[in-house]
Amino acid sequence: MPSSLSNSASPNSTSAMLAAIPSVDRVLNMAATQALITEYGRNPVLSALRALLTELRDQVTRSHTLPADIFSEPVINIRLQSALQRTSRPSLRPVFNLTGTVLHTNLGRAQMPDVAVQAVINAMTRPCNLEYDLDGGSRGDRDSLIEPLLQELTGAEAATVVNNNAAAVFLALNTLGLRKEVIVSRGELVEIGGSFRVPDIMSRAGCRLKEVGTTNRTHLKDFAEAISVKTAMLLKVHTSNYAIQGFTASVAEKDLAGLAHKHGLPFMVDLGSGTLADLAKLGLPSEPTPQESLANGADLVTFSGDKLLGGPQAGIIIGRKDLIAKIKKNPLKRALRVDKMTYAALDAVLRLYRDPERLTQNLPTLRLLTRSLTEIETAAKDVLPIVALALTGHATVAIKPCQSQIGSGSLPVNLLPSACLTITPLIRGKGEGSVLKKIEQAFRQLPVPILGRITDGAYCLDMRCLEDKNTHEFVSQIKQLRLT
Ligand SMILES: *Cc1c(COP(=O)(O)O)cnc(C)c1O
């Protein structure tokens, strides 16, 4: 009977086909469906089944055909199972970041070290002393969990933590500059990642922005002339994600601090990335550190937890004790505070900085950034044959030199030598672009998506971030690659 239902366009047989689609109850009673209910639960199976039957009805109405094997249990089971697998997988999924940008904001920035993961698990699954002073047996302050470490590592008098660096800047401005003026150089009115713009944060924080100098040159006297009774503080923003070259001038932190203090004003530095390690010593482009800003006289320094620091998303504010105390009293601190998971991860990551010798081994962000070219090339050679095999008939695969970016607001001009697999479509000229897109899509749609980038007519997978521990999973994904 099923085959006689196909390929006929008369209205009568269309309604006959519709009537022949099995009922929900009938499919539910199939043994294979019962097994799916055991695995996924009744409601998810029921909604997947209803969606499948609706799809079948649409198919009949549209094309007047019904698959001949519609009553076959295995066929229904396979379709249901794949629908259930798709809908039951978590929304936030691991991916392979082979884009060449190590701290990729869209891909979750820093990867946590195992010690941080374990600390987070403990904090999540057991009661903990988040706001409890175990020595005194009384109510505690969550910032005291990380304050001594930050004091030790940066020389700061005090520290507090909020949701991210944008929140840190916002909270500090709102606390110290409400209805007053904050003086910033025109060359530092930056936008970071599309949604953080210094002028916008400033106005939302209730401060008036007093811009001084010009885009390329700002001098100490520009600041000096702008100071008035309305001034709340001087602010320096680390222009981390772009560089102005040529005829430029900016005022050194020391000079700004000196000027601010002469007028009894605080001087704040928004460092953005702010690593605690000496990157130049590790062979990386050097980045200013919070401890340097403090030594230069900054009263407050803000920086991110999940950029070069290599920790969880957080905004860290360090500096003068009286100013930090004011910031913590701001009612908005309560709205911007972080949870126990963040403290647990941040504490574990900060502890790694106590042992600088083993930092590049223990902290994934620095391990990836300092990975040797030889090691990256070896990773590329190891997987080249399997990738080439998967792309047979579609593309050629070769190992080529490339350059990785640090990402997350680090200078885009600071590139790290790396190696990538370049996948070049066999078709050249017309049709090449669409093949390239298909290749990119096939990698992206794997169960654990592999993300690279298209450059110069090839799909490139930067091997810097493919570590040995993940190679096995990478290979198993490549084996599932399907190009149509
Ligand atoms: C990245 C950055 C920010 C924002 O930090 P988030 O932690 O992403 O909120 C603010 N200022 C500067 C200079 C930055 O580089």
Short mmCIF file of C-alpha atoms and ligand atoms in Angstrom, two decimals:
data_model
loop_
_atom_site.label_atom_id
_atom_site.label_comp_id
_atom_site.label_asym_id
_atom_site.label_seq_id
_atom_site.Cartn_x
_atom_site.Cartn_y
_atom_site.Cartn_z
CA MET A 1 0.00 0.00 0.00
CA PRO A 2 2.60 2.66 0.81
CA SER A 3 4.14 2.66 -2.69
CA SER A 4 0.75 3.16 -4.32
CA LEU A 5 0.42 6.37 -2.33
CA SER A 6 3.41 8.05 -3.95
CA ASN A 7 3.76 10.14 -7.05
CA SER A 8 0.16 10.89 -7.70
CA ALA A 9 -1.19 14.40 -7.92
CA SER A 10 -4.94 13.90 -7.76
CA PRO A 11 -6.66 15.59 -4.79
CA ASN A 12 -8.31 12.35 -3.76
CA SER A 13 -5.08 10.53 -3.36
CA THR A 14 -3.61 13.53 -1.52
CA SER A 15 -6.29 13.21 1.12
CA ALA A 16 -5.75 9.46 1.12
CA MET A 17 -2.06 10.07 1.76
CA LEU A 18 -2.81 12.51 4.53
CA ALA A 19 -5.08 9.96 6.12
CA ALA A 20 -2.35 7.37 5.83
CA ILE A 21 0.12 9.33 7.94
CA PRO A 22 0.35 7.43 11.21
CA SER A 23 -1.27 8.97 14.26
CA VAL A 24 0.66 10.26 17.24
CA ASP A 25 -0.64 7.38 19.35
CA ARG A 26 0.38 4.79 16.85
CA VAL A 27 3.96 6.05 16.70
CA LEU A 28 4.09 6.47 20.47
CA ASN A 29 3.25 2.82 20.90
CA MET A 30 6.10 1.64 18.68
CA ALA A 31 8.85 -0.08 20.66
CA ALA A 32 11.52 2.21 19.15
CA THR A 33 9.60 5.30 20.29
CA GLN A 34 9.27 3.88 23.79
CA ALA A 35 13.06 3.56 23.90
CA LEU A 36 13.39 7.23 22.92
CA ILE A 37 10.95 8.20 25.70
CA THR A 38 13.17 6.37 28.17
CA GLU A 39 16.18 8.32 26.91
CA TYR A 40 14.76 11.82 26.34
CA GLY A 41 11.51 11.97 28.36
CA ARG A 42 7.91 11.90 27.17
CA ASN A 43 7.35 15.59 26.47
CA PRO A 44 10.39 16.15 24.26
CA VAL A 45 9.56 13.00 22.25
CA LEU A 46 5.95 14.09 21.90
CA SER A 47 6.84 17.54 20.58
CA ALA A 48 9.48 16.14 18.22
CA LEU A 49 6.91 13.62 16.96
CA ARG A 50 4.24 16.28 16.42
CA ALA A 51 6.76 18.39 14.50
CA LEU A 52 7.71 15.39 12.37
CA LEU A 53 4.09 14.55 11.53
CA THR A 54 3.37 18.19 10.66
CA GLU A 55 6.37 18.15 8.36
CA LEU A 56 5.07 15.01 6.67
CA ARG A 57 1.62 16.56 6.16
CA ASP A 58 3.24 19.67 4.66
CA GLN A 59 5.27 17.47 2.37
CA VAL A 60 2.15 15.67 1.12
CA THR A 61 0.24 18.93 0.58
CA ARG A 62 3.16 20.54 -1.20
CA SER A 63 4.46 17.78 -3.39
CA HIS A 64 1.66 15.19 -3.30
CA THR A 65 4.09 12.46 -2.38
CA LEU A 66 4.56 10.42 0.72
CA PRO A 67 7.75 8.51 1.38
CA ALA A 68 7.03 4.84 0.74
CA ASP A 69 8.65 3.78 3.99
CA ILE A 70 6.56 6.05 6.20
CA PHE A 71 5.32 3.19 8.33
CA SER A 72 8.75 1.80 8.84
CA GLU A 73 9.66 1.94 12.49
CA PRO A 74 13.39 2.32 11.87
CA VAL A 75 12.79 5.30 9.55
CA ILE A 76 10.52 7.11 11.98
CA ASN A 77 12.92 6.29 14.77
CA ILE A 78 15.93 7.69 12.93
CA ARG A 79 14.13 10.92 12.06
CA LEU A 80 12.85 11.35 15.61
CA GLN A 81 16.20 10.54 17.11
CA SER A 82 18.09 13.05 15.00
CA ALA A 83 15.49 15.73 15.81
CA LEU A 84 15.83 14.94 19.52
CA GLN A 85 19.61 15.01 19.37
CA ARG A 86 19.48 18.45 17.76
CA THR A 87 17.06 19.96 20.25
CA SER A 88 18.51 18.38 23.37
CA ARG A 89 22.03 19.61 22.85
CA PRO A 90 22.99 22.58 25.02
CA SER A 91 22.85 26.05 23.48
CA LEU A 92 26.34 26.92 24.68
CA ARG A 93 28.64 24.39 23.08
CA PRO A 94 32.38 23.85 22.84
CA VAL A 95 33.98 24.76 19.50
CA PHE A 96 37.46 24.59 18.04
CA ASN A 97 38.78 28.14 17.81
CA LEU A 98 41.16 27.92 14.86
CA THR A 99 40.38 31.46 13.72
CA GLY A 100 43.86 32.68 14.62
CA THR A 101 42.51 35.07 17.27
CA VAL A 102 43.45 33.52 20.59
CA LEU A 103 41.33 35.65 22.95
CA HIS A 104 38.24 35.72 20.72
CA THR A 105 35.45 37.78 22.30
CA ASN A 106 32.77 35.91 20.34
CA LEU A 107 34.22 32.55 21.36
CA GLY A 108 34.41 33.08 25.11
CA ARG A 109 37.86 34.72 25.44
CA ALA A 110 40.16 33.01 27.98
CA GLN A 111 40.09 29.25 28.59
CA MET A 112 40.28 28.35 32.26
CA PRO A 113 43.06 26.24 33.75
CA ASP A 114 42.02 22.98 35.45
CA VAL A 115 42.59 24.43 38.92
CA ALA A 116 40.01 27.13 38.18
CA VAL A 117 37.54 24.57 36.82
CA GLN A 118 37.89 22.50 39.99
CA ALA A 119 37.46 25.58 42.17
CA VAL A 120 34.27 26.50 40.28
CA ILE A 121 32.89 22.98 40.65
CA ASN A 122 33.49 23.13 44.41
CA ALA A 123 31.87 26.54 44.67
CA MET A 124 28.87 25.40 42.65
CA THR A 125 28.20 22.10 44.29
CA ARG A 126 28.91 22.81 47.96
CA PRO A 127 28.19 25.60 50.42
CA CYS A 128 31.16 27.97 50.69
CA ASN A 129 32.39 30.96 52.68
CA LEU A 130 31.41 33.48 50.00
CA GLU A 131 30.45 36.13 52.54
CA TYR A 132 31.44 34.49 55.77
CA ASP A 133 34.52 35.25 57.82
CA LEU A 134 35.72 31.84 58.99
CA ASP A 135 38.19 33.38 61.45
CA GLY A 136 35.77 35.70 63.17
CA GLY A 137 32.66 33.57 62.71
CA SER A 138 30.73 36.52 61.37
CA ARG A 139 29.44 37.99 58.15
CA GLY A 140 32.22 38.63 55.64
CA ASP A 141 32.83 40.60 52.47
CA ARG A 142 33.16 38.67 49.20
CA ASP A 143 35.94 40.94 47.95
CA SER A 144 38.14 39.82 50.83
CA LEU A 145 38.43 36.49 48.98
CA ILE A 146 40.70 38.03 46.34
CA GLU A 147 41.87 41.31 47.87
CA PRO A 148 45.01 39.96 49.63
CA LEU A 149 46.14 38.24 46.41
CA LEU A 150 45.64 41.37 44.35
CA GLN A 151 47.48 43.39 46.99
CA GLU A 152 50.37 40.95 46.85
CA LEU A 153 50.53 40.79 43.05
CA THR A 154 50.02 44.47 42.23
CA GLY A 155 51.02 46.41 45.33
CA ALA A 156 47.52 47.91 45.52
CA GLU A 157 46.06 49.02 48.84
CA ALA A 158 42.63 47.63 48.04
CA ALA A 159 40.66 45.80 45.35
CA THR A 160 37.12 44.99 44.30
CA VAL A 161 35.57 42.92 41.53
CA VAL A 162 32.56 43.50 39.29
CA ASN A 163 31.00 41.83 36.28
CA ASN A 164 33.45 43.01 33.61
CA ASN A 165 35.81 45.87 32.90
CA ALA A 166 33.04 47.94 31.33
CA ALA A 167 31.20 47.68 34.67
CA ALA A 168 34.41 48.53 36.52
CA VAL A 169 34.87 51.76 34.54
CA PHE A 170 31.17 52.58 34.85
CA LEU A 171 31.07 52.04 38.61
CA ALA A 172 34.24 54.02 39.28
CA LEU A 173 33.01 56.94 37.13
CA ASN A 174 29.58 56.90 38.72
CA THR A 175 31.04 56.82 42.22
CA LEU A 176 33.64 59.54 41.83
CA GLY A 177 32.39 61.66 38.96
CA LEU A 178 28.60 61.92 39.31
CA ARG A 179 27.40 65.31 37.97
CA LYS A 180 30.99 66.42 37.63
CA GLU A 181 33.55 66.52 34.85
CA VAL A 182 36.02 63.80 33.93
CA ILE A 183 38.92 64.90 31.77
CA VAL A 184 40.08 62.55 28.98
CA SER A 185 42.33 63.00 25.96
CA ARG A 186 40.52 63.11 22.58
CA GLY A 187 42.95 60.45 21.41
CA GLU A 188 41.59 57.99 23.96
CA LEU A 189 37.84 58.18 23.36
CA VAL A 190 37.86 54.62 22.13
CA GLU A 191 35.20 52.10 21.22
CA ILE A 192 35.82 48.52 22.27
CA GLY A 193 33.99 45.67 20.58
CA GLY A 194 31.14 47.77 19.26
CA SER A 195 29.23 48.33 22.50
CA PHE A 196 31.70 49.90 24.91
CA ARG A 197 32.35 53.53 23.99
CA VAL A 198 34.06 55.73 26.53
CA PRO A 199 31.77 58.76 25.88
CA ASP A 200 28.61 56.62 26.19
CA ILE A 201 29.72 54.95 29.43
CA MET A 202 30.65 58.35 30.75
CA SER A 203 27.21 59.89 30.14
CA ARG A 204 25.35 56.80 31.45
CA ALA A 205 27.51 56.98 34.57
CA GLY A 206 26.25 60.52 35.08
CA CYS A 207 29.57 62.23 34.34
CA ARG A 208 30.30 65.04 31.95
CA LEU A 209 33.07 64.22 29.54
CA LYS A 210 35.65 66.96 29.19
CA GLU A 211 37.69 66.16 26.09
CA VAL A 212 41.08 67.75 25.75
CA GLY A 213 43.78 67.82 23.10
CA THR A 214 43.35 66.43 19.59
CA THR A 215 43.06 62.97 18.12
CA ASN A 216 46.79 62.62 17.52
CA ARG A 217 48.35 64.95 20.09
CA THR A 218 47.48 65.81 23.67
CA HIS A 219 49.81 67.63 26.07
CA LEU A 220 49.94 68.02 29.82
CA LYS A 221 48.95 71.71 29.51
CA ASP A 222 45.70 70.65 27.76
CA PHE A 223 44.76 68.81 30.94
CA ALA A 224 46.02 71.58 33.20
CA GLU A 225 43.91 74.21 31.43
CA ALA A 226 40.78 72.07 31.65
CA ILE A 227 40.87 71.56 35.41
CA SER A 228 38.21 73.55 37.28
CA VAL A 229 36.02 73.32 40.40
CA LYS A 230 33.77 71.00 38.36
CA THR A 231 36.53 68.45 37.78
CA ALA A 232 36.07 65.05 39.45
CA MET A 233 39.10 63.21 38.10
CA LEU A 234 41.56 62.68 35.27
CA LEU A 235 41.15 59.51 33.24
CA LYS A 236 43.56 57.70 30.95
CA VAL A 237 42.21 54.97 28.69
CA HIS A 238 44.64 52.44 27.30
CA THR A 239 43.97 52.57 23.56
CA SER A 240 44.54 48.89 23.34
CA ASN A 241 42.85 48.01 20.07
CA TYR A 242 44.31 50.59 17.73
CA ALA A 243 47.51 52.52 17.20
CA ILE A 244 47.99 56.02 15.88
CA GLN A 245 51.29 56.43 14.11
CA GLY A 246 53.22 59.45 12.95
CA PHE A 247 52.95 62.88 14.57
CA THR A 248 51.57 61.86 17.94
CA ALA A 249 51.84 62.81 21.58
CA SER A 250 50.15 61.59 24.71
CA VAL A 251 50.76 62.41 28.33
CA ALA A 252 52.62 59.89 30.47
CA GLU A 253 50.83 58.41 33.49
CA LYS A 254 53.40 59.90 35.86
CA ASP A 255 52.73 63.42 34.59
CA LEU A 256 48.96 63.02 34.71
CA ALA A 257 49.16 61.61 38.23
CA GLY A 258 51.35 64.52 39.31
CA LEU A 259 48.96 67.07 37.84
CA ALA A 260 45.88 65.39 39.37
CA HIS A 261 47.45 65.18 42.81
CA LYS A 262 48.55 68.83 42.70
CA HIS A 263 44.84 69.66 42.44
CA GLY A 264 43.76 67.05 44.98
CA LEU A 265 42.06 64.98 42.28
CA PRO A 266 42.15 61.23 41.67
CA PHE A 267 43.76 59.84 38.53
CA MET A 268 42.29 56.68 37.06
CA VAL A 269 43.64 54.37 34.35
CA ASP A 270 41.40 52.05 32.34
CA LEU A 271 43.91 49.46 31.19
CA GLY A 272 41.53 47.17 29.34
CA SER A 273 43.58 44.03 29.06
CA GLY A 274 46.01 44.48 31.91
CA THR A 275 48.14 41.42 32.34
CA LEU A 276 49.97 40.86 35.61
CA ALA A 277 52.88 39.13 33.86
CA ASP A 278 55.84 40.70 32.12
CA LEU A 279 54.91 39.72 28.56
CA ALA A 280 58.16 40.97 27.05
CA LYS A 281 60.01 38.43 29.21
CA LEU A 282 57.85 35.73 27.65
CA GLY A 283 58.75 36.88 24.16
CA LEU A 284 55.37 38.53 23.59
CA PRO A 285 54.57 42.14 22.64
CA SER A 286 54.76 44.05 25.91
CA GLU A 287 51.55 45.34 27.50
CA PRO A 288 51.31 47.84 30.34
CA THR A 289 50.55 46.23 33.71
CA PRO A 290 48.32 47.47 36.55
CA GLN A 291 51.30 47.40 38.91
CA GLU A 292 53.15 49.81 36.58
CA SER A 293 50.18 52.19 36.50
CA LEU A 294 50.02 52.14 40.30
CA ALA A 295 53.75 52.76 40.52
CA ASN A 296 53.27 55.68 38.14
CA GLY A 297 50.86 57.21 40.62
CA ALA A 298 47.44 56.05 39.42
CA ASP A 299 44.86 56.10 42.22
CA LEU A 300 42.62 53.54 40.51
CA VAL A 301 43.27 51.01 37.78
CA THR A 302 40.60 48.91 36.06
CA PHE A 303 41.19 45.83 33.92
CA SER A 304 39.44 42.71 32.56
CA GLY A 305 39.54 39.25 34.09
CA ASP A 306 39.18 37.33 30.83
CA LYS A 307 41.57 39.11 28.50
CA LEU A 308 45.34 38.66 28.93
CA LEU A 309 44.90 37.86 32.62
CA GLY A 310 43.46 34.54 31.42
CA GLY A 311 40.68 34.24 34.00
CA PRO A 312 36.88 34.43 34.12
CA GLN A 313 34.84 37.38 32.84
CA ALA A 314 35.27 40.05 35.50
CA GLY A 315 36.26 43.66 35.98
CA ILE A 316 38.93 44.28 38.56
CA ILE A 317 39.36 47.64 40.26
CA ILE A 318 42.49 48.17 42.32
CA GLY A 319 43.93 51.23 44.00
CA ARG A 320 43.59 53.61 46.92
CA LYS A 321 41.78 52.21 49.93
CA ASP A 322 39.51 55.23 50.50
CA LEU A 323 38.42 55.29 46.84
CA ILE A 324 37.78 51.54 46.70
CA ALA A 325 35.73 51.88 49.91
CA LYS A 326 33.60 54.59 48.26
CA ILE A 327 33.13 52.43 45.17
CA LYS A 328 32.00 49.50 47.33
CA LYS A 329 29.44 51.70 49.08
CA ASN A 330 27.82 52.70 45.79
CA PRO A 331 24.43 50.90 45.61
CA LEU A 332 25.27 50.00 42.00
CA LYS A 333 28.08 47.75 43.27
CA ARG A 334 25.34 45.37 44.42
CA ALA A 335 23.90 45.38 40.90
CA LEU A 336 27.27 44.76 39.26
CA ARG A 337 28.77 42.27 41.70
CA VAL A 338 29.89 38.81 40.60
CA ASP A 339 28.89 35.41 41.88
CA LYS A 340 30.82 32.72 43.72
CA MET A 341 31.85 30.96 40.50
CA THR A 342 33.70 34.05 39.34
CA TYR A 343 35.48 34.50 42.68
CA ALA A 344 36.44 30.82 42.69
CA ALA A 345 37.91 30.94 39.18
CA LEU A 346 39.57 34.32 39.66
CA ASP A 347 41.17 33.24 42.93
CA ALA A 348 42.58 30.10 41.29
CA VAL A 349 43.93 32.03 38.29
CA LEU A 350 45.50 34.79 40.40
CA ARG A 351 47.25 32.15 42.50
CA LEU A 352 49.04 30.91 39.36
CA TYR A 353 50.72 34.33 39.06
CA ARG A 354 52.56 33.63 42.31
CA ASP A 355 54.66 31.13 40.39
CA PRO A 356 55.81 33.08 37.31
CA GLU A 357 58.23 30.34 36.23
CA ARG A 358 55.45 27.89 35.53
CA LEU A 359 52.84 30.41 34.43
CA THR A 360 53.08 29.69 30.70
CA GLN A 361 52.66 26.01 31.45
CA ASN A 362 49.71 26.40 33.80
CA LEU A 363 47.70 29.25 32.31
CA PRO A 364 46.07 28.28 28.98
CA THR A 365 45.99 31.84 27.61
CA LEU A 366 49.73 32.33 28.04
CA ARG A 367 50.46 28.73 27.05
CA LEU A 368 48.71 29.30 23.70
CA LEU A 369 50.23 32.73 23.14
CA THR A 370 53.78 31.51 23.79
CA ARG A 371 53.45 28.19 21.95
CA SER A 372 56.50 27.59 19.77
CA LEU A 373 56.23 27.62 16.00
CA THR A 374 57.77 24.14 15.84
CA GLU A 375 55.06 22.78 18.11
CA ILE A 376 52.33 24.45 16.05
CA GLU A 377 53.81 23.04 12.83
CA THR A 378 53.90 19.57 14.37
CA ALA A 379 50.23 19.88 15.29
CA ALA A 380 49.51 20.85 11.67
CA LYS A 381 51.53 17.92 10.27
CA ASP A 382 49.77 15.47 12.56
CA VAL A 383 46.31 16.27 11.25
CA LEU A 384 47.15 17.18 7.64
CA PRO A 385 46.59 13.66 6.17
CA ILE A 386 43.18 13.17 7.78
CA VAL A 387 41.95 16.62 6.71
CA ALA A 388 43.27 16.08 3.19
CA LEU A 389 41.49 12.71 3.02
CA ALA A 390 38.19 14.23 4.18
CA LEU A 391 38.40 16.87 1.43
CA THR A 392 39.42 14.52 -1.41
CA GLY A 393 37.77 15.65 -4.65
CA HIS A 394 36.87 19.05 -3.20
CA ALA A 395 40.03 20.82 -2.09
CA THR A 396 43.76 20.54 -1.57
CA VAL A 397 45.24 20.96 1.87
CA ALA A 398 48.67 22.37 2.68
CA ILE A 399 50.57 23.77 5.65
CA LYS A 400 51.40 27.45 5.33
CA PRO A 401 52.86 30.09 7.63
CA CYS A 402 50.32 32.51 9.07
CA GLN A 403 50.05 35.00 11.91
CA SER A 404 47.86 34.75 14.99
CA GLN A 405 46.36 37.71 16.80
CA ILE A 406 46.16 37.99 20.55
CA GLY A 407 42.65 39.45 20.35
CA SER A 408 40.37 41.10 22.93
CA GLY A 409 41.60 44.60 22.53
CA SER A 410 45.27 43.82 22.15
CA LEU A 411 47.03 45.65 19.38
CA PRO A 412 46.04 44.14 16.03
CA VAL A 413 49.49 45.03 14.73
CA ASN A 414 51.15 42.71 17.22
CA LEU A 415 51.07 39.40 15.36
CA LEU A 416 52.49 36.06 16.44
CA PRO A 417 54.09 33.75 13.84
CA SER A 418 52.02 30.57 13.46
CA ALA A 419 51.15 27.78 11.02
CA CYS A 420 47.83 26.93 9.44
CA LEU A 421 46.20 24.32 7.27
CA THR A 422 45.06 26.11 4.13
CA ILE A 423 42.22 24.43 2.34
CA THR A 424 42.02 25.52 -1.29
CA PRO A 425 39.05 24.48 -3.48
CA LEU A 426 39.99 22.46 -6.58
CA ILE A 427 37.70 24.63 -8.68
CA ARG A 428 39.32 27.95 -9.46
CA GLY A 429 37.54 31.03 -10.75
CA LYS A 430 33.75 30.79 -11.13
CA GLY A 431 32.19 28.70 -8.36
CA GLU A 432 35.30 28.87 -6.18
CA GLY A 433 33.71 31.28 -3.71
CA SER A 434 30.66 29.10 -3.18
CA VAL A 435 32.78 25.98 -2.67
CA LEU A 436 34.80 27.89 -0.10
CA LYS A 437 31.61 28.88 1.70
CA LYS A 438 30.41 25.27 1.65
CA ILE A 439 33.69 24.10 3.17
CA GLU A 440 33.49 26.76 5.89
CA GLN A 441 29.88 25.75 6.60
CA ALA A 442 30.65 22.01 6.75
CA PHE A 443 33.34 22.62 9.38
CA ARG A 444 31.04 24.97 11.30
CA GLN A 445 28.17 22.48 11.37
CA LEU A 446 30.10 19.60 12.90
CA PRO A 447 28.88 18.36 16.31
CA VAL A 448 31.88 20.16 17.81
CA PRO A 449 32.12 23.02 15.29
CA ILE A 450 35.54 23.84 13.84
CA LEU A 451 35.93 27.55 13.17
CA GLY A 452 38.59 28.96 10.87
CA ARG A 453 38.71 31.95 8.58
CA ILE A 454 38.57 32.54 4.84
CA THR A 455 41.55 34.49 3.50
CA ASP A 456 43.06 34.82 0.03
CA GLY A 457 40.82 32.25 -1.60
CA ALA A 458 41.45 29.57 1.02
CA TYR A 459 39.87 28.34 4.24
CA CYS A 460 42.53 28.58 6.94
CA LEU A 461 42.73 26.73 10.22
CA ASP A 462 45.36 28.33 12.47
CA MET A 463 46.83 25.43 14.43
CA ARG A 464 48.07 27.53 17.37
CA CYS A 465 45.01 26.67 19.47
CA LEU A 466 44.80 22.97 18.57
CA GLU A 467 46.53 21.40 21.56
CA ASP A 468 47.50 17.73 21.82
CA LYS A 469 44.77 17.03 24.37
CA ASN A 470 42.14 18.03 21.79
CA THR A 471 43.64 16.43 18.68
CA HIS A 472 41.75 13.17 19.13
CA GLU A 473 38.40 14.98 19.24
CA PHE A 474 39.42 17.15 16.27
CA VAL A 475 40.19 14.05 14.21
CA SER A 476 36.87 12.46 15.14
CA GLN A 477 35.09 15.61 13.95
CA ILE A 478 37.00 15.63 10.66
CA LYS A 479 35.87 12.04 10.08
CA GLN A 480 32.28 13.27 10.26
CA LEU A 481 32.83 16.08 7.74
CA ARG A 482 30.27 15.89 4.92
CA LEU A 483 30.66 18.03 1.81
CA THR A 484 27.82 18.04 -0.71
C1 LIG B 1 38.19 45.53 26.72
C2 LIG B 1 38.21 46.88 27.28
C3 LIG B 1 37.14 47.34 28.06
C4 LIG B 1 35.93 46.48 28.34
O1 LIG B 1 36.29 45.37 29.11
P1 LIG B 1 35.26 44.14 29.26
O2 LIG B 1 35.90 43.28 30.30
O3 LIG B 1 35.15 43.51 27.93
O4 LIG B 1 33.97 44.73 29.73
C5 LIG B 1 37.21 48.62 28.56
N1 LIG B 1 38.28 49.41 28.31
C6 LIG B 1 39.33 49.00 27.56
C7 LIG B 1 40.46 49.94 27.30
C8 LIG B 1 39.33 47.72 27.02
O5 LIG B 1 40.35 47.29 26.26
#
